[in-house]
Short mmCIF file of C-alpha atoms in Angstrom, two decimals:
data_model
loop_
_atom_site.label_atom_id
_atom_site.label_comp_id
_atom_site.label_asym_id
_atom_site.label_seq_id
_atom_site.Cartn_x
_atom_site.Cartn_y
_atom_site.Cartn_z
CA UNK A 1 15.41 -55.43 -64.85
CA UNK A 2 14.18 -58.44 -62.75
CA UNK A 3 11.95 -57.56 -60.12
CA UNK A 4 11.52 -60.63 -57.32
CA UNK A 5 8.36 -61.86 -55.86
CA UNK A 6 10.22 -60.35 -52.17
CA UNK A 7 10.74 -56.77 -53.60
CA UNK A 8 7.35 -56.95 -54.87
CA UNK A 9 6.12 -57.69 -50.95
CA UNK A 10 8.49 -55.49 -49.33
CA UNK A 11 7.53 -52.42 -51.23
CA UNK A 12 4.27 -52.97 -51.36
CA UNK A 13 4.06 -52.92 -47.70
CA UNK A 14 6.11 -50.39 -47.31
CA UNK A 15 4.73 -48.17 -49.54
CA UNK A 16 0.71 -49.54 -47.75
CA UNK A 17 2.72 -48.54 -44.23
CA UNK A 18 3.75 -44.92 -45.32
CA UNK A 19 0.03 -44.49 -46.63
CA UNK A 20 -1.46 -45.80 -43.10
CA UNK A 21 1.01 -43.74 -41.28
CA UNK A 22 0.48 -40.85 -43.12
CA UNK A 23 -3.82 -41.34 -42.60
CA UNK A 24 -3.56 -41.88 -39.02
CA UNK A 25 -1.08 -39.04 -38.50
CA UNK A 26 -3.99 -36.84 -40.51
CA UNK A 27 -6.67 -38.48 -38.16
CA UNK A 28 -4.62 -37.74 -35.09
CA UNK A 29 -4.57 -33.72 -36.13
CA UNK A 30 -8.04 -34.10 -36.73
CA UNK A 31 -9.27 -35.30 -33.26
CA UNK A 32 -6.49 -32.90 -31.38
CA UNK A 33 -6.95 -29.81 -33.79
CA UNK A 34 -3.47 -29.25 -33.22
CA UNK A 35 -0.95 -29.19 -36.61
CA UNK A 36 1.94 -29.64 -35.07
CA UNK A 37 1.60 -33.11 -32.85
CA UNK A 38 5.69 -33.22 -32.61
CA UNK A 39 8.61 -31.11 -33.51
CA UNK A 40 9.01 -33.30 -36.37
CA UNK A 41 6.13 -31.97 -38.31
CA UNK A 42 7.20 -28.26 -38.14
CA UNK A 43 10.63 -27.87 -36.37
CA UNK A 44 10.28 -24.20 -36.70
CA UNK A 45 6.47 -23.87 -35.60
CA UNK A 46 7.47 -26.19 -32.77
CA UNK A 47 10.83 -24.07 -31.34
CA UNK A 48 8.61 -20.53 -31.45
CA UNK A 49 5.54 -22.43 -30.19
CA UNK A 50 7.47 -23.84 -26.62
CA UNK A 51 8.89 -19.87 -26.34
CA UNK A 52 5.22 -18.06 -27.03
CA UNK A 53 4.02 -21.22 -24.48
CA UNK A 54 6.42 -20.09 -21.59
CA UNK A 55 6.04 -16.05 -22.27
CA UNK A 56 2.05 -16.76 -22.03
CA UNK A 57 2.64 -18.94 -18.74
CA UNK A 58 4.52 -16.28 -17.22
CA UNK A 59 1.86 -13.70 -18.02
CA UNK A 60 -0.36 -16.20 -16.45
CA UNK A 61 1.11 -16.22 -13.68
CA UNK A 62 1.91 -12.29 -13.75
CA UNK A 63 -1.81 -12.65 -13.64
CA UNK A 64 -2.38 -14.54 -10.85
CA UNK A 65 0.09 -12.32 -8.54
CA UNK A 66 -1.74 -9.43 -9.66
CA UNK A 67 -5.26 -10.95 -8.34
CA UNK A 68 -3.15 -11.66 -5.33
CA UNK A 69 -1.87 -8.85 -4.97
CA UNK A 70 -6.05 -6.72 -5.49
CA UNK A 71 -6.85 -9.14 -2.84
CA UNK A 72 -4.67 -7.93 -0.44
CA UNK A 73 -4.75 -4.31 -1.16
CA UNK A 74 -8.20 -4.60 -0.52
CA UNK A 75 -8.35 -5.74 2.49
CA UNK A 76 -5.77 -3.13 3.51
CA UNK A 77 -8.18 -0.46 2.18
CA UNK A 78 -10.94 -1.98 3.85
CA UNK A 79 -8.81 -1.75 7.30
CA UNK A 80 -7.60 1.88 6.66
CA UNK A 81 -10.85 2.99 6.08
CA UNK A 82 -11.88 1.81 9.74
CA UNK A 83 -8.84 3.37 10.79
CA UNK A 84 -10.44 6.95 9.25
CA UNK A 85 -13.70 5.70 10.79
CA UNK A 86 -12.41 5.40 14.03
CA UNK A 87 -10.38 8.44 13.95
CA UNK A 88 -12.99 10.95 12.41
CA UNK A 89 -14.88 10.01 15.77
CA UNK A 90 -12.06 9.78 17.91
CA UNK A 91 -11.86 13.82 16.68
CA UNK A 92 -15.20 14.91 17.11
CA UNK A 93 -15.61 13.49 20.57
CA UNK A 94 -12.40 15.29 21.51
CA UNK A 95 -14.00 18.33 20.31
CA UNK A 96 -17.10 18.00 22.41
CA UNK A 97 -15.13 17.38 25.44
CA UNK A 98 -14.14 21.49 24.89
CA UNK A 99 -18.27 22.17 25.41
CA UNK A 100 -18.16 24.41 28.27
CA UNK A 101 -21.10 22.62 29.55
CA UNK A 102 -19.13 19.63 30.65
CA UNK A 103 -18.54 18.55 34.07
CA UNK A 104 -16.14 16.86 35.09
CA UNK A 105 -17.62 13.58 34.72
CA UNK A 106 -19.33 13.66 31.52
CA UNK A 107 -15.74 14.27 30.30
CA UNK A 108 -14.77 11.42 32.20
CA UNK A 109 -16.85 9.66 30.02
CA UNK A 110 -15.74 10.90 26.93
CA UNK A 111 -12.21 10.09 28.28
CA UNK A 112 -13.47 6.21 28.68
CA UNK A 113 -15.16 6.00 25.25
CA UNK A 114 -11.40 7.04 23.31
CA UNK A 115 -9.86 4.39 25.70
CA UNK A 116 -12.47 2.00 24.23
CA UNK A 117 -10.84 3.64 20.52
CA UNK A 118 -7.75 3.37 21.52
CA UNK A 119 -8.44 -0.55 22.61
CA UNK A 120 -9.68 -0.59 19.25
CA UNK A 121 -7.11 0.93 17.72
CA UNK A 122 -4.47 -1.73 18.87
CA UNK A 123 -6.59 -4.59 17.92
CA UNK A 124 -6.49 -2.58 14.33
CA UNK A 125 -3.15 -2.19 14.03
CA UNK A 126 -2.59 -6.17 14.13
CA UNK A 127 -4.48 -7.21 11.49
CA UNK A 128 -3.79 -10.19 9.76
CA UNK A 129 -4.96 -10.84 6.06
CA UNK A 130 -6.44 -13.83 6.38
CA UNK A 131 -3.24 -16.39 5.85
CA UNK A 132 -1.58 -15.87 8.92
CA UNK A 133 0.50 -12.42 7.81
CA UNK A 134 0.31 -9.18 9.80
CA UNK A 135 -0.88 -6.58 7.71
CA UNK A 136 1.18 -3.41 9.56
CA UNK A 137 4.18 -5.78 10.56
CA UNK A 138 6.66 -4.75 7.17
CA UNK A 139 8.78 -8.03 6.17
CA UNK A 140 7.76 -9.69 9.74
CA UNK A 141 4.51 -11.25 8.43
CA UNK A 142 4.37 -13.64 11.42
CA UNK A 143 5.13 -11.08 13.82
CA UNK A 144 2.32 -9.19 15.85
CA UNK A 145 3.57 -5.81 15.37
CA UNK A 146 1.95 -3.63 18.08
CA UNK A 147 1.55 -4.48 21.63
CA UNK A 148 0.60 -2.24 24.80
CA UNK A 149 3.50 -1.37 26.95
CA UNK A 150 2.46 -2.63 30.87
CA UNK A 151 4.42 -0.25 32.24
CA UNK A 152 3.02 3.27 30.27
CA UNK A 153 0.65 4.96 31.86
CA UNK A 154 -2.13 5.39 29.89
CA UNK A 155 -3.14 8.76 32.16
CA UNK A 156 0.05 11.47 31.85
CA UNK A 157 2.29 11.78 32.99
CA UNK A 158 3.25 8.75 30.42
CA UNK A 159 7.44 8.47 30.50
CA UNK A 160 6.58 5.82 28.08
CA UNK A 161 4.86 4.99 24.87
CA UNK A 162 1.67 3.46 25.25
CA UNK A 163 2.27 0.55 22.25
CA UNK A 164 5.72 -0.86 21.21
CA UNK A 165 6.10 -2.00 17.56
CA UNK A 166 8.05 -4.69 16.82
CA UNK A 167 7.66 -4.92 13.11
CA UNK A 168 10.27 -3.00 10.68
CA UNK A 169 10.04 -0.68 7.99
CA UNK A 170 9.46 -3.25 5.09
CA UNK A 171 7.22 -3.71 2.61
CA UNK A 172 6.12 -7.21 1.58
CA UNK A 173 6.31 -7.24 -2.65
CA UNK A 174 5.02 -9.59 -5.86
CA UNK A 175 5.62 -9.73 -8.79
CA UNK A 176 2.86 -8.41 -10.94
CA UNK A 177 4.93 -7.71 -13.95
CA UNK A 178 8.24 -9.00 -16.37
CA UNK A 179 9.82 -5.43 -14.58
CA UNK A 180 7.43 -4.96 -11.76
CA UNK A 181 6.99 -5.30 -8.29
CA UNK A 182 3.86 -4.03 -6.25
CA UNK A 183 3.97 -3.29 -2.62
CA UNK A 184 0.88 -5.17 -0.88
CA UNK A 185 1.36 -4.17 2.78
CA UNK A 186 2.15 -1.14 4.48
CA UNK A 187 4.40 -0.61 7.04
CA UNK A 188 3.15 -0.48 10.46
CA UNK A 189 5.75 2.16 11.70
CA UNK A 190 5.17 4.45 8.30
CA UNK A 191 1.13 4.85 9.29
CA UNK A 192 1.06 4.51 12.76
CA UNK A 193 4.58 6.09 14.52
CA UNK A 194 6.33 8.14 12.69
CA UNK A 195 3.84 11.03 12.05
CA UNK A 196 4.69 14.65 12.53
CA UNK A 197 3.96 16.38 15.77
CA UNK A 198 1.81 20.14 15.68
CA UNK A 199 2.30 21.42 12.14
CA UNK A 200 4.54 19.11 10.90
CA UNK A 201 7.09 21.43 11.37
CA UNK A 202 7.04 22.87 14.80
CA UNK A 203 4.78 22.14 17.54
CA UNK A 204 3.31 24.65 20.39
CA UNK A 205 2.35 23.98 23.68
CA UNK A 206 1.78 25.75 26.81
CA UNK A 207 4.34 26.46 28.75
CA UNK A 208 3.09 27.53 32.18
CA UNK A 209 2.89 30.79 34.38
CA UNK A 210 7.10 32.17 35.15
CA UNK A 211 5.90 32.76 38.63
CA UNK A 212 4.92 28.80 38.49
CA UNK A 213 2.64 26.13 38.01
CA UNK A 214 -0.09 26.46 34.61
CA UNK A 215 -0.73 29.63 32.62
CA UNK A 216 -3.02 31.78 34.49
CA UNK A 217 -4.93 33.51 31.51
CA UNK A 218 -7.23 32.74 29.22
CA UNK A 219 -5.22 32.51 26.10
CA UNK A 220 -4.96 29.50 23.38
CA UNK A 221 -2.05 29.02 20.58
CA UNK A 222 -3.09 27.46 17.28
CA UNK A 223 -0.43 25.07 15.62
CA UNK A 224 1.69 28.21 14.27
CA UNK A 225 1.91 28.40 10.32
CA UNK A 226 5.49 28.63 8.32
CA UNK A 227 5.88 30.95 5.18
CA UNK A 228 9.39 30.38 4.46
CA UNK A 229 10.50 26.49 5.65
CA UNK A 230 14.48 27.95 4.61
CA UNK A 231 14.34 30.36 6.99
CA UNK A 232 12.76 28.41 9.78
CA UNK A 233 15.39 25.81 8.92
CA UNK A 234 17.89 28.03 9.85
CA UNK A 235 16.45 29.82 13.12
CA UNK A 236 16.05 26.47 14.33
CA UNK A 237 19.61 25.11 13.51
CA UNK A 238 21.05 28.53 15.06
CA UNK A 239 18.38 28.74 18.55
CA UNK A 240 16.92 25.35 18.85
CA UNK A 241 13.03 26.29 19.92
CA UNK A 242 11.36 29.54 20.80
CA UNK A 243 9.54 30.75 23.80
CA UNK A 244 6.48 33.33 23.50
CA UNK A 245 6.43 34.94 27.47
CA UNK A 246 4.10 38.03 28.45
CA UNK A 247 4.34 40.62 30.78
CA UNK A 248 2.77 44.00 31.13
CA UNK A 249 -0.28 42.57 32.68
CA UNK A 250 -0.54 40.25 29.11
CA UNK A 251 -0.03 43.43 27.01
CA UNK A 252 3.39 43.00 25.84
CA UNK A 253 5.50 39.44 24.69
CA UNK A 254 8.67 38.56 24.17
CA UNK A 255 10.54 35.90 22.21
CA UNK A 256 13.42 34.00 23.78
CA UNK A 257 15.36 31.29 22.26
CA UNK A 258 16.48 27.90 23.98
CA UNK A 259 19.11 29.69 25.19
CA UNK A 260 16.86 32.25 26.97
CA UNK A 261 18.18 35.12 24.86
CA UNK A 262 15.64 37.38 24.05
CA UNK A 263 15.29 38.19 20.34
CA UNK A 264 13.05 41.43 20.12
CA UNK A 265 14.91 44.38 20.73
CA UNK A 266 11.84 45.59 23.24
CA UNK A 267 9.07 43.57 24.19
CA UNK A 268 6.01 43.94 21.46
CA UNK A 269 2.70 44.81 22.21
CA UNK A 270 0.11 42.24 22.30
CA UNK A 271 -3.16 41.92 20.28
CA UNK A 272 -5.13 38.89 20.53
CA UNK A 273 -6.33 36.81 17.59
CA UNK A 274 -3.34 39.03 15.32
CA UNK A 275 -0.27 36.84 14.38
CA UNK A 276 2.61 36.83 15.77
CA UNK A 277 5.56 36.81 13.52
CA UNK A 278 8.35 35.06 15.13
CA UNK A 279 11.34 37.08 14.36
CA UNK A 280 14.64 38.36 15.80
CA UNK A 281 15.04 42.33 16.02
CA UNK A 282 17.84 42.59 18.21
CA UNK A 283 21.42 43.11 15.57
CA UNK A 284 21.70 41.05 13.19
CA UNK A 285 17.86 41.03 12.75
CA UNK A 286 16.32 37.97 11.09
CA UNK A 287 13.12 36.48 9.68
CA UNK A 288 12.62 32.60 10.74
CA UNK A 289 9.82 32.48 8.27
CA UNK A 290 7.06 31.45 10.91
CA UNK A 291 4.09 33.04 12.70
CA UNK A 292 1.57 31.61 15.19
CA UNK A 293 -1.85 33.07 16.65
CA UNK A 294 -2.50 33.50 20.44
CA UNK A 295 -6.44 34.44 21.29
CA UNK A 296 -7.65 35.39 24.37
CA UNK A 297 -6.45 37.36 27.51
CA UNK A 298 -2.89 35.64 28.75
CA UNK A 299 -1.59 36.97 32.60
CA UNK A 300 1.36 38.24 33.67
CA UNK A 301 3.90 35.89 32.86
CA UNK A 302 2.14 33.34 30.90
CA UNK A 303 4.62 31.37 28.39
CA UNK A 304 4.02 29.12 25.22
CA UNK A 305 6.63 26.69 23.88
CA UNK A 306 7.17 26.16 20.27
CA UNK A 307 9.63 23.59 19.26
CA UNK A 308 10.99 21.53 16.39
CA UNK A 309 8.49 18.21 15.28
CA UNK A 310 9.09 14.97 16.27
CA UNK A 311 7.95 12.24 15.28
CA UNK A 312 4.73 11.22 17.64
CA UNK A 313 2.43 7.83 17.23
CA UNK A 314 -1.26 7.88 16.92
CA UNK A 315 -1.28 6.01 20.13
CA UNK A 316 0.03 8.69 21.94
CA UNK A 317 -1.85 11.46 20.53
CA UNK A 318 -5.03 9.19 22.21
CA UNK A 319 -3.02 8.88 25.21
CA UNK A 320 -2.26 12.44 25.89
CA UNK A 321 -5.87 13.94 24.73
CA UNK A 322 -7.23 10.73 27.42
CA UNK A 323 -4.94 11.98 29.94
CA UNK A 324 -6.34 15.69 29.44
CA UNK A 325 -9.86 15.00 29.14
CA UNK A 326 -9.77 12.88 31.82
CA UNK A 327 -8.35 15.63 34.36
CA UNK A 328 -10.75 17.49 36.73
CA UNK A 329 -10.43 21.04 36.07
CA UNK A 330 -9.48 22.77 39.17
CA UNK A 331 -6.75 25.40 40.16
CA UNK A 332 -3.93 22.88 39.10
CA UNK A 333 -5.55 22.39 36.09
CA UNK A 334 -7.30 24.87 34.08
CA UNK A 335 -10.09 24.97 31.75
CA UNK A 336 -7.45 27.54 29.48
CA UNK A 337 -4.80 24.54 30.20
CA UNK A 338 -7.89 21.66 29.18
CA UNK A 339 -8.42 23.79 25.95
CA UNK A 340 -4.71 23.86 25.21
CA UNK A 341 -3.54 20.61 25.37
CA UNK A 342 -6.63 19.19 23.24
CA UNK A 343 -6.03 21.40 20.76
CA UNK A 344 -2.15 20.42 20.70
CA UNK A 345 -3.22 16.86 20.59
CA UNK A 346 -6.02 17.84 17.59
CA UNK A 347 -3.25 19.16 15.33
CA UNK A 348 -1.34 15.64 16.31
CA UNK A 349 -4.77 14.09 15.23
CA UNK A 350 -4.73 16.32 12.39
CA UNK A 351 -1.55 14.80 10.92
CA UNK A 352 -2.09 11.48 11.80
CA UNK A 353 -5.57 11.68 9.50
CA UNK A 354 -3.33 13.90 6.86
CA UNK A 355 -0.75 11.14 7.28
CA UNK A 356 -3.38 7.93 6.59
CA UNK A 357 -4.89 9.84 3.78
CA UNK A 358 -1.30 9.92 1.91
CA UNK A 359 -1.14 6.24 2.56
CA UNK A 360 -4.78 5.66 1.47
CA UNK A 361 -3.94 7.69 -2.08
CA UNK A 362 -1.29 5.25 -2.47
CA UNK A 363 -2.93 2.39 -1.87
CA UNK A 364 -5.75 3.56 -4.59
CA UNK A 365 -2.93 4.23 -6.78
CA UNK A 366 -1.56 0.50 -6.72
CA UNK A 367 -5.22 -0.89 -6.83
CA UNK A 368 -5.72 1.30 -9.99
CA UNK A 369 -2.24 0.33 -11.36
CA UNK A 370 -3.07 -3.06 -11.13
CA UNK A 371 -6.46 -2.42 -12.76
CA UNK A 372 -4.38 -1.69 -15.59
CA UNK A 373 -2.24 -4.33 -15.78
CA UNK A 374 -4.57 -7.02 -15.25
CA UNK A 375 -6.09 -5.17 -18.46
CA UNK A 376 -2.55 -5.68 -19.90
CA UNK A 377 -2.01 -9.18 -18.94
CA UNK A 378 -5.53 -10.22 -20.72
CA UNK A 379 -4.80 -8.48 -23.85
CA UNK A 380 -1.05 -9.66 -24.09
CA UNK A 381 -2.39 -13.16 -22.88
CA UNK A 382 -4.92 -12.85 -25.83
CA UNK A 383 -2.27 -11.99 -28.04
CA UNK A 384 0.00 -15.22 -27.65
CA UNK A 385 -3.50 -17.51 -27.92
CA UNK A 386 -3.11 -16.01 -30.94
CA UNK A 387 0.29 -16.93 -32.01
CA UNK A 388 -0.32 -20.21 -31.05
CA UNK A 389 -3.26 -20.72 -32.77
CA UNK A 390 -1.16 -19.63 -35.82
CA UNK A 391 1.59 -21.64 -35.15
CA UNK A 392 -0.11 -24.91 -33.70
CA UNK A 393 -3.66 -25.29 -34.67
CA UNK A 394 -5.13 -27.22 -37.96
CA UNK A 395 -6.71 -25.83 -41.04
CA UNK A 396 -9.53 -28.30 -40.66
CA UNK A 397 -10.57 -27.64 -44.44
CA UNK A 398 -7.23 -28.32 -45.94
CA UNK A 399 -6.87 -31.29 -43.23
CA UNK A 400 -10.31 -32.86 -44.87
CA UNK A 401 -9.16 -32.50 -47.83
CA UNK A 402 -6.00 -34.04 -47.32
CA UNK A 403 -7.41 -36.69 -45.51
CA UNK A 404 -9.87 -37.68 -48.23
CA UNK A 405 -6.90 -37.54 -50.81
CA UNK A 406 -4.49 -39.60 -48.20
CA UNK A 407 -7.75 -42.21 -48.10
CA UNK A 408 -8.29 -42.61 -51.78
CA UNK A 409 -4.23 -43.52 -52.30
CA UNK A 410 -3.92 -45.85 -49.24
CA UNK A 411 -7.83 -47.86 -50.83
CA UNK A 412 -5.82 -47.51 -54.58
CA UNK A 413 -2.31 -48.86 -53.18
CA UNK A 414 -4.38 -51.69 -51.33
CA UNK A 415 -6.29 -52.78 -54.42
CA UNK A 416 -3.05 -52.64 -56.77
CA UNK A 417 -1.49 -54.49 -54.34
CA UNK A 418 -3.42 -57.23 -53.94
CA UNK A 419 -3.56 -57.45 -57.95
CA UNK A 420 0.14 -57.29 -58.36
CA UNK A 421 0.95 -59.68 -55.54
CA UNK A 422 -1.93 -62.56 -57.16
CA UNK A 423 0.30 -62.30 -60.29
CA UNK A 424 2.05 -65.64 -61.12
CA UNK A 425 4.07 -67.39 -63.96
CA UNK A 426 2.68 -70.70 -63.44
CA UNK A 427 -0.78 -68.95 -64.53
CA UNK A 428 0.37 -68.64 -67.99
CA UNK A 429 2.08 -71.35 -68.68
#
């Protein structure tokens, strides 16, 4: 077999190019610590590494939505805890306003200082978080979501709510998860509008002297209490409200429906502080499954109102305990009638603070549930390094080794070739 001086060359060089190649594509692993430089050198390792790459930068940025998402949630907690601030004092000045000892104008200022609150209040309820989004405005981030109606009063009688929303019931989302979404607002209407009046179920309220004008005792109604919320369901559907009306001098009550029916058979005699079971005894006799306390000495012909809850915004409940606080007590306006309508507006106050409690628990709740899966994210996050590492990085000892090896056959193919390529007949002849 004749072997030319060309073949000689060419496969020499070849054979010195596959041996460089091979070196430098060692060298380049090496300095990268990466085994895989190109799908070429593992086609496998190289298709499972560019999937574990995109599920571990979609975790990453699961992870970055959920710090988002803590940052946002916290300033929301940090607003709704002023808002308990504000109310917890809002409460306890209302409840000094009751001292006996107050005149006239030291309620007045009492009065001024919860229409500083419910300044405050407003100026609350359009937060923004920072970037230019509404906290309380639902899906309408650039929309200011509360603002004071000009033309309600803030003194009753009101016709009018005192502050207008203009936000919706939406709630802004991210995506903190592969299958989750977190709310990170709250909507404006859900904590400040539509809370419960009285109990949350019915409401009481004077309902003035039958002969006319305010109740002429000495009696107070608490918010009423319901044992059975079927059977209350029903009296309501089938009479509407209830009116509590005493005669006898205040000794005796009777019950009439919104129909002014009367539903006790004979009026009941009247003990105060004992409760009062709201009933019907007249045929067919029925239980509405509800009962409120009256205290004190009512007059002839005193009435209190219970009816069905409606829905009733914290700004109101400020309005109408301003409006009563602020009123002179006088022969129009009793100190029984004063006493009455703050403690109406209390149990208002009452639900709004039960109300903003439910919607603090749930804001804990997502700030813990992201505390979790921010936990989740790192470990899963740690686990596809991992992968990776496996699939991608270089086994620096076996690398050396193969490098020193790849070295001593390109330095032994150099020096044969240069010996083989000096080789010539005209030196033996």
């Amino acid at each position: 077999m004749r072997i030319s001086t060309s073949q000689i060359y060419n496969t020499g060089t070849l054979g010195l190019q596959n041996n460089q190649q091979n070196l430098f594509k060692l060298q380049n692993q090496m300095s990268s610590g990466r085994r895989v430089l190109t799908p070429e050198d593992d086609p496998v390792a190289a298709a499972q590494a560019l999937v574990v790459t995109q599920s571990k930068d979609l975790v990453g940025q699961y992870a970055e939505n959920q710090g988002n998402a803590k940052a946002q949630l916290g300033i929301l907690e940090g607003n709704l805890a002023t808002l308990s601030d504000m109310m917890l004092a809002v409460y306890e000045r209302a409840r000094d306003a009751q001292n006996k000892v107050y005149s006239d104008n030291e309620r007045r200022f009492v009065a001024q200082e919860l229409q500083d609150r419910l300044t405050e209040l407003v100026a609350l309820s359009n937060t923004d978080d920072g970037t230019g989004q509404f906290l309380f405005s639902g899906y309408q981030g650039a929309t200011r979501p509360f603002a004071i109606n000009g033309s309600g009063a803030i003194v009753p009688p009101a016709t009018q709510p005192p502050v207008n929303y203009y936000g919706d019931e939406g709630e802004r989302l991210l995506q903190v998860g592969a299958s989750r979404q977190l709310a990170t607002s709250v909507p404006g209407a859900d904590l400040f509008m539509n809370i419960r009046a009285g109990n949350g179920t019915f409401a009481t309220a004077v309902g003035g002297n039958s002969g006319g004008g305010i109740n002429q005792g000495t009696a107070l109604i608490d918010e009423g209490s319901v044992m059975n919320p079927a059977l209350w369901s029903a009296a309501v559907n089938t009479h509407s409200s209830f009116r509590i009306e005493f005669s006898a001098g205040g000794t005796q009550y009777q019950i009439y429906n919104a129909a002014n029916v009367a539903m006790l058979a004979a009026p009941a005699a009247f003990v105060p502080g004992q409760a009062i079971p709201l009933q019907k005894t007249t045929a067919p006799a029925a239980d509405f499954g509800a009962q409120v306390v009256i205290s004190g000495t009512p007059a002839n012909g005193d009435r209190f109102n219970i009816t069905p809850s409606t829905n009733q915004s914290i700004f109101k409940t400020l309005q109408n305990l301003i409006g009563a606080i602020s009123t002179p007590v006088n022969a129009t306006f009793s100190r029984t009638e004063l006493d009455n309508r703050i403690n109406a507006e209390l149990a208002n106050l009452d639900q709004a603070m039960d109300n903003l409690g439910r919607v603090r628990a749930d804001v804990g709740s997502r700030l813990k549930e992201l505390d979790f899966l921010t936990e989740g994210a790192a470990d899963l996050d740690l686990q596809y390094a991992t992968t990776l590492s496996e699939l991608q990085d270089l086994d620096y000892t076996k690398a050396i080794s193969e490098f020193t090896q790849q070295q001593i056959q390109l330095e032994a193919a150099q020096k044969t070739f240069a010996q083989v390529s000096r080789l010539s007949l005209f030196d033996i002849l």
